[in-house]
Amino acid sequence: MAYVETLPEDVVKRKVMELLRKFMGKNMTIPEPTGMIRSTWYSNPYTRGTYTFDNLLVHEYPNARAILGEPLVDEAGSPKVLFAGEATDLTHFSTVHGASDSGYREAMRILPSSKI
Ligand SMILES: Cc1cc2nc3c(=O)[nH]c(=O)nc-3n(C[C@H](O)[C@H](O)[C@H](O)COP(=O)(O)OP(=O)(O)OC[C@H]3O[C@@H](n4cnc5c(N)ncnc54)[C@H](O)[C@@H]3O)c2cc1C
């Protein structure tokens, strides 16, 4: 987080697009983004990082966290870009153990026969 926040916006944007295109494959056309919004919560001495929380509208969007954690899939439906992180954990969001659980969840998505 600390390092990424020091990088110029065009570098972050280029790297993110490189990664997306690499994982989604040559057959998928991914257009250039029209803009980018990023946080600098780590550099802010009053926060030094952040985590998600449910606001008062959460009942209108009960599946928001599950949707955030859905992978991007290729034409065959195979997951190519996976999303972990505390924000995608349905029960222990905002916490380290939620972040950790979400990592196991995504590992199991691509390694269904592995025993963790
Ligand atoms: C002040 C504070 C106190 C906390 N105290 C507790 C506590 O006591 N107990 C507890 O359980 N939880 C606590 N938390 C919450 C916990 O730290 C987080 O929930 C957890 O770290 C989230 O992990 P994560 O992997 O989801 O996200 P992060 O740890 O935020 O990891 C995200 C990663 O993505 C990287 N990244 C971001 N953008 C890009 C990009 N464009 N390209 C490449 N990489 C990128 C960042 O560099 C970072 O390494 C606290 C958080 C804060 C801020």
PDB file of C-alpha atoms and ligand atoms in Angstrom:
ATOM      1  CA  MET A   1       0.000   0.000   0.000  1.00  0.00           C
ATOM      2  CA  ALA A   2       2.728   2.445   1.012  1.00  0.00           C
ATOM      3  CA  TYR A   3       4.708   1.869  -2.189  1.00  0.00           C
ATOM      4  CA  VAL A   4       1.746   1.951  -4.577  1.00  0.00           C
ATOM      5  CA  GLU A   5       0.685   5.298  -3.159  1.00  0.00           C
ATOM      6  CA  THR A   6       4.069   6.795  -4.153  1.00  0.00           C
ATOM      7  CA  LEU A   7       3.661   5.791  -7.812  1.00  0.00           C
ATOM      8  CA  PRO A   8       2.313   8.261 -10.393  1.00  0.00           C
ATOM      9  CA  GLU A   9      -1.257   7.666 -11.495  1.00  0.00           C
ATOM     10  CA  ASP A  10      -0.297   6.791 -15.090  1.00  0.00           C
ATOM     11  CA  VAL A  11       2.083   4.071 -13.870  1.00  0.00           C
ATOM     12  CA  VAL A  12      -0.539   2.499 -11.598  1.00  0.00           C
ATOM     13  CA  LYS A  13      -3.125   2.648 -14.376  1.00  0.00           C
ATOM     14  CA  ARG A  14      -0.740   1.073 -16.901  1.00  0.00           C
ATOM     15  CA  LYS A  15       0.244  -1.730 -14.520  1.00  0.00           C
ATOM     16  CA  VAL A  16      -3.352  -2.492 -13.561  1.00  0.00           C
ATOM     17  CA  MET A  17      -4.327  -2.721 -17.241  1.00  0.00           C
ATOM     18  CA  GLU A  18      -1.294  -4.918 -17.987  1.00  0.00           C
ATOM     19  CA  LEU A  19      -2.327  -7.314 -15.237  1.00  0.00           C
ATOM     20  CA  LEU A  20      -5.975  -7.399 -16.295  1.00  0.00           C
ATOM     21  CA  ARG A  21      -5.053  -8.090 -19.931  1.00  0.00           C
ATOM     22  CA  LYS A  22      -2.468 -10.685 -18.958  1.00  0.00           C
ATOM     23  CA  PHE A  23      -4.918 -12.688 -16.893  1.00  0.00           C
ATOM     24  CA  MET A  24      -7.955 -12.259 -19.142  1.00  0.00           C
ATOM     25  CA  GLY A  25      -6.047 -13.430 -22.224  1.00  0.00           C
ATOM     26  CA  LYS A  26      -5.614 -12.176 -25.786  1.00  0.00           C
ATOM     27  CA  ASN A  27      -9.180 -12.954 -26.872  1.00  0.00           C
ATOM     28  CA  MET A  28     -10.756 -10.517 -24.423  1.00  0.00           C
ATOM     29  CA  THR A  29     -10.810  -6.858 -25.438  1.00  0.00           C
ATOM     30  CA  ILE A  30     -10.493  -4.658 -22.389  1.00  0.00           C
ATOM     31  CA  PRO A  31     -10.891  -0.957 -23.182  1.00  0.00           C
ATOM     32  CA  GLU A  32      -8.703   1.713 -21.627  1.00  0.00           C
ATOM     33  CA  PRO A  33     -10.329   3.194 -18.514  1.00  0.00           C
ATOM     34  CA  THR A  34     -11.746   6.674 -18.914  1.00  0.00           C
ATOM     35  CA  GLY A  35     -10.402   7.625 -15.502  1.00  0.00           C
ATOM     36  CA  MET A  36      -9.076   6.300 -12.249  1.00  0.00           C
ATOM     37  CA  ILE A  37      -9.886   6.976  -8.633  1.00  0.00           C
ATOM     38  CA  ARG A  38      -7.529   5.712  -5.961  1.00  0.00           C
ATOM     39  CA  SER A  39      -7.194   6.267  -2.264  1.00  0.00           C
ATOM     40  CA  THR A  40      -4.083   7.379  -0.393  1.00  0.00           C
ATOM     41  CA  TRP A  41      -5.282   6.255   3.000  1.00  0.00           C
ATOM     42  CA  TYR A  42      -1.894   4.885   4.007  1.00  0.00           C
ATOM     43  CA  SER A  43      -0.063   8.180   3.448  1.00  0.00           C
ATOM     44  CA  ASN A  44      -2.654  10.017   5.489  1.00  0.00           C
ATOM     45  CA  PRO A  45      -1.168  10.323   8.994  1.00  0.00           C
ATOM     46  CA  TYR A  46      -4.665  10.353  10.488  1.00  0.00           C
ATOM     47  CA  THR A  47      -5.609   6.924   9.131  1.00  0.00           C
ATOM     48  CA  ARG A  48      -2.538   4.888   8.079  1.00  0.00           C
ATOM     49  CA  GLY A  49      -4.807   2.537   6.195  1.00  0.00           C
ATOM     50  CA  THR A  50      -8.472   1.704   6.118  1.00  0.00           C
ATOM     51  CA  TYR A  51     -11.077  -1.061   6.012  1.00  0.00           C
ATOM     52  CA  THR A  52     -14.656  -1.327   4.814  1.00  0.00           C
ATOM     53  CA  PHE A  53     -17.809  -1.011   6.878  1.00  0.00           C
ATOM     54  CA  ASP A  54     -21.522  -1.403   6.242  1.00  0.00           C
ATOM     55  CA  ASN A  55     -23.282   1.936   5.937  1.00  0.00           C
ATOM     56  CA  LEU A  56     -26.986   2.646   6.453  1.00  0.00           C
ATOM     57  CA  LEU A  57     -27.835   1.605   2.862  1.00  0.00           C
ATOM     58  CA  VAL A  58     -26.550  -1.934   3.335  1.00  0.00           C
ATOM     59  CA  HIS A  59     -30.077  -3.387   3.430  1.00  0.00           C
ATOM     60  CA  GLU A  60     -30.690  -2.062  -0.086  1.00  0.00           C
ATOM     61  CA  TYR A  61     -27.587  -3.876  -1.332  1.00  0.00           C
ATOM     62  CA  PRO A  62     -27.471  -7.122   0.668  1.00  0.00           C
ATOM     63  CA  ASN A  63     -25.273  -8.898  -1.907  1.00  0.00           C
ATOM     64  CA  ALA A  64     -22.738  -6.123  -2.388  1.00  0.00           C
ATOM     65  CA  ARG A  65     -19.848  -7.973  -0.725  1.00  0.00           C
ATOM     66  CA  ALA A  66     -20.559 -11.203  -2.583  1.00  0.00           C
ATOM     67  CA  ILE A  67     -20.683  -9.304  -5.896  1.00  0.00           C
ATOM     68  CA  LEU A  68     -17.389  -7.579  -5.067  1.00  0.00           C
ATOM     69  CA  GLY A  69     -15.802 -10.999  -4.576  1.00  0.00           C
ATOM     70  CA  GLU A  70     -17.027 -12.490  -7.865  1.00  0.00           C
ATOM     71  CA  PRO A  71     -14.150 -13.383 -10.202  1.00  0.00           C
ATOM     72  CA  LEU A  72     -13.761 -12.197 -13.783  1.00  0.00           C
ATOM     73  CA  VAL A  73     -14.158 -15.206 -16.041  1.00  0.00           C
ATOM     74  CA  ASP A  74     -13.024 -15.984 -19.582  1.00  0.00           C
ATOM     75  CA  GLU A  75     -15.250 -17.148 -22.470  1.00  0.00           C
ATOM     76  CA  ALA A  76     -15.220 -20.679 -21.050  1.00  0.00           C
ATOM     77  CA  GLY A  77     -16.357 -19.462 -17.643  1.00  0.00           C
ATOM     78  CA  SER A  78     -13.005 -20.167 -15.961  1.00  0.00           C
ATOM     79  CA  PRO A  79     -12.015 -17.663 -13.279  1.00  0.00           C
ATOM     80  CA  LYS A  80      -9.125 -15.508 -14.476  1.00  0.00           C
ATOM     81  CA  VAL A  81      -9.012 -12.519 -12.114  1.00  0.00           C
ATOM     82  CA  LEU A  82      -9.931 -13.241  -8.516  1.00  0.00           C
ATOM     83  CA  PHE A  83     -10.761 -10.807  -5.754  1.00  0.00           C
ATOM     84  CA  ALA A  84      -9.880 -11.383  -2.118  1.00  0.00           C
ATOM     85  CA  GLY A  85      -9.652  -8.900   0.743  1.00  0.00           C
ATOM     86  CA  GLU A  86     -11.619  -8.145   3.854  1.00  0.00           C
ATOM     87  CA  ALA A  87     -14.254  -6.253   1.845  1.00  0.00           C
ATOM     88  CA  THR A  88     -15.292  -9.468   0.101  1.00  0.00           C
ATOM     89  CA  ASP A  89     -15.756 -11.563   3.247  1.00  0.00           C
ATOM     90  CA  LEU A  90     -19.426 -11.942   4.105  1.00  0.00           C
ATOM     91  CA  THR A  91     -19.064 -12.313   7.858  1.00  0.00           C
ATOM     92  CA  HIS A  92     -15.664 -11.092   9.039  1.00  0.00           C
ATOM     93  CA  PHE A  93     -15.241  -8.010   6.861  1.00  0.00           C
ATOM     94  CA  SER A  94     -13.179  -5.169   8.385  1.00  0.00           C
ATOM     95  CA  THR A  95     -10.793  -7.647  10.008  1.00  0.00           C
ATOM     96  CA  VAL A  96      -7.496  -9.413   9.405  1.00  0.00           C
ATOM     97  CA  HIS A  97      -9.144 -12.837   9.784  1.00  0.00           C
ATOM     98  CA  GLY A  98     -11.771 -11.823   7.193  1.00  0.00           C
ATOM     99  CA  ALA A  99      -8.982 -10.827   4.800  1.00  0.00           C
ATOM    100  CA  SER A 100      -7.187 -14.088   5.469  1.00  0.00           C
ATOM    101  CA  ASP A 101     -10.336 -16.211   5.027  1.00  0.00           C
ATOM    102  CA  SER A 102     -11.053 -14.517   1.722  1.00  0.00           C
ATOM    103  CA  GLY A 103      -7.595 -15.457   0.491  1.00  0.00           C
ATOM    104  CA  TYR A 104      -8.258 -19.127   1.299  1.00  0.00           C
ATOM    105  CA  ARG A 105     -11.666 -18.854  -0.376  1.00  0.00           C
ATOM    106  CA  GLU A 106     -10.123 -17.630  -3.634  1.00  0.00           C
ATOM    107  CA  ALA A 107      -7.297 -20.166  -3.475  1.00  0.00           C
ATOM    108  CA  MET A 108      -9.901 -22.919  -3.161  1.00  0.00           C
ATOM    109  CA  ARG A 109     -11.771 -21.522  -6.148  1.00  0.00           C
ATOM    110  CA  ILE A 110      -8.818 -22.306  -8.415  1.00  0.00           C
ATOM    111  CA  LEU A 111      -7.489 -25.302  -6.455  1.00  0.00           C
ATOM    112  CA  PRO A 112     -10.727 -27.157  -5.680  1.00  0.00           C
ATOM    113  CA  SER A 113      -9.012 -30.430  -4.850  1.00  0.00           C
ATOM    114  CA  SER A 114      -6.332 -28.989  -2.566  1.00  0.00           C
ATOM    115  CA  LYS A 115      -6.546 -29.516   1.187  1.00  0.00           C
ATOM    116  CA  ILE A 116      -5.700 -26.353   3.122  1.00  0.00           C
TER     117      ILE A 116
HETATM  118  C1  LIG B   1      -5.714   1.676  11.878  1.00  0.00           C
HETATM  119  C2  LIG B   1      -6.256   0.283  11.648  1.00  0.00           C
HETATM  120  C3  LIG B   1      -6.395  -0.599  12.705  1.00  0.00           C
HETATM  121  C4  LIG B   1      -6.878  -1.896  12.512  1.00  0.00           C
HETATM  122  N1  LIG B   1      -6.990  -2.770  13.569  1.00  0.00           N
HETATM  123  C5  LIG B   1      -7.421  -4.032  13.369  1.00  0.00           C
HETATM  124  C6  LIG B   1      -7.484  -4.967  14.462  1.00  0.00           C
HETATM  125  O1  LIG B   1      -7.156  -4.660  15.618  1.00  0.00           O
HETATM  126  N2  LIG B   1      -7.926  -6.228  14.196  1.00  0.00           N
HETATM  127  C7  LIG B   1      -8.298  -6.636  12.946  1.00  0.00           C
HETATM  128  O2  LIG B   1      -8.666  -7.799  12.749  1.00  0.00           O
HETATM  129  N3  LIG B   1      -8.246  -5.755  11.898  1.00  0.00           N
HETATM  130  C8  LIG B   1      -7.805  -4.475  12.082  1.00  0.00           C
HETATM  131  N4  LIG B   1      -7.737  -3.592  11.028  1.00  0.00           N
HETATM  132  C9  LIG B   1      -8.247  -4.020   9.735  1.00  0.00           C
HETATM  133  C10 LIG B   1      -7.254  -4.849   8.979  1.00  0.00           C
HETATM  134  O3  LIG B   1      -5.988  -4.236   9.038  1.00  0.00           O
HETATM  135  C11 LIG B   1      -7.738  -4.935   7.538  1.00  0.00           C
HETATM  136  O4  LIG B   1      -9.074  -5.417   7.497  1.00  0.00           O
HETATM  137  C12 LIG B   1      -6.872  -5.879   6.717  1.00  0.00           C
HETATM  138  O5  LIG B   1      -5.532  -5.459   6.732  1.00  0.00           O
HETATM  139  C13 LIG B   1      -7.367  -5.895   5.300  1.00  0.00           C
HETATM  140  O6  LIG B   1      -6.534  -6.746   4.545  1.00  0.00           O
HETATM  141  P1  LIG B   1      -6.734  -6.799   2.994  1.00  0.00           P
HETATM  142  O7  LIG B   1      -5.762  -7.806   2.480  1.00  0.00           O
HETATM  143  O8  LIG B   1      -8.181  -6.964   2.676  1.00  0.00           O
HETATM  144  O9  LIG B   1      -6.339  -5.330   2.490  1.00  0.00           O
HETATM  145  P2  LIG B   1      -4.963  -4.564   2.636  1.00  0.00           P
HETATM  146  O10 LIG B   1      -4.185  -5.039   3.816  1.00  0.00           O
HETATM  147  O11 LIG B   1      -5.336  -3.114   2.568  1.00  0.00           O
HETATM  148  O12 LIG B   1      -4.161  -5.006   1.328  1.00  0.00           O
HETATM  149  C14 LIG B   1      -4.439  -4.460   0.077  1.00  0.00           C
HETATM  150  C15 LIG B   1      -3.132  -4.511  -0.723  1.00  0.00           C
HETATM  151  O13 LIG B   1      -3.404  -4.091  -2.067  1.00  0.00           O
HETATM  152  C16 LIG B   1      -2.345  -3.280  -2.484  1.00  0.00           C
HETATM  153  N5  LIG B   1      -2.844  -2.394  -3.540  1.00  0.00           N
HETATM  154  C17 LIG B   1      -3.766  -1.411  -3.431  1.00  0.00           C
HETATM  155  N6  LIG B   1      -3.962  -0.826  -4.621  1.00  0.00           N
HETATM  156  C18 LIG B   1      -3.152  -1.459  -5.487  1.00  0.00           C
HETATM  157  C19 LIG B   1      -2.933  -1.335  -6.878  1.00  0.00           C
HETATM  158  N7  LIG B   1      -3.580  -0.442  -7.618  1.00  0.00           N
HETATM  159  N8  LIG B   1      -2.022  -2.156  -7.448  1.00  0.00           N
HETATM  160  C20 LIG B   1      -1.369  -3.092  -6.707  1.00  0.00           C
HETATM  161  N9  LIG B   1      -1.560  -3.266  -5.392  1.00  0.00           N
HETATM  162  C21 LIG B   1      -2.448  -2.463  -4.797  1.00  0.00           C
HETATM  163  C22 LIG B   1      -1.907  -2.524  -1.268  1.00  0.00           C
HETATM  164  O14 LIG B   1      -0.580  -2.105  -1.418  1.00  0.00           O
HETATM  165  C23 LIG B   1      -2.059  -3.582  -0.169  1.00  0.00           C
HETATM  166  O15 LIG B   1      -0.874  -4.317   0.011  1.00  0.00           O
HETATM  167  C24 LIG B   1      -7.246  -2.307  11.210  1.00  0.00           C
HETATM  168  C25 LIG B   1      -7.070  -1.417  10.135  1.00  0.00           C
HETATM  169  C26 LIG B   1      -6.605  -0.141  10.353  1.00  0.00           C
HETATM  170  C27 LIG B   1      -6.432   0.790   9.180  1.00  0.00           C
END
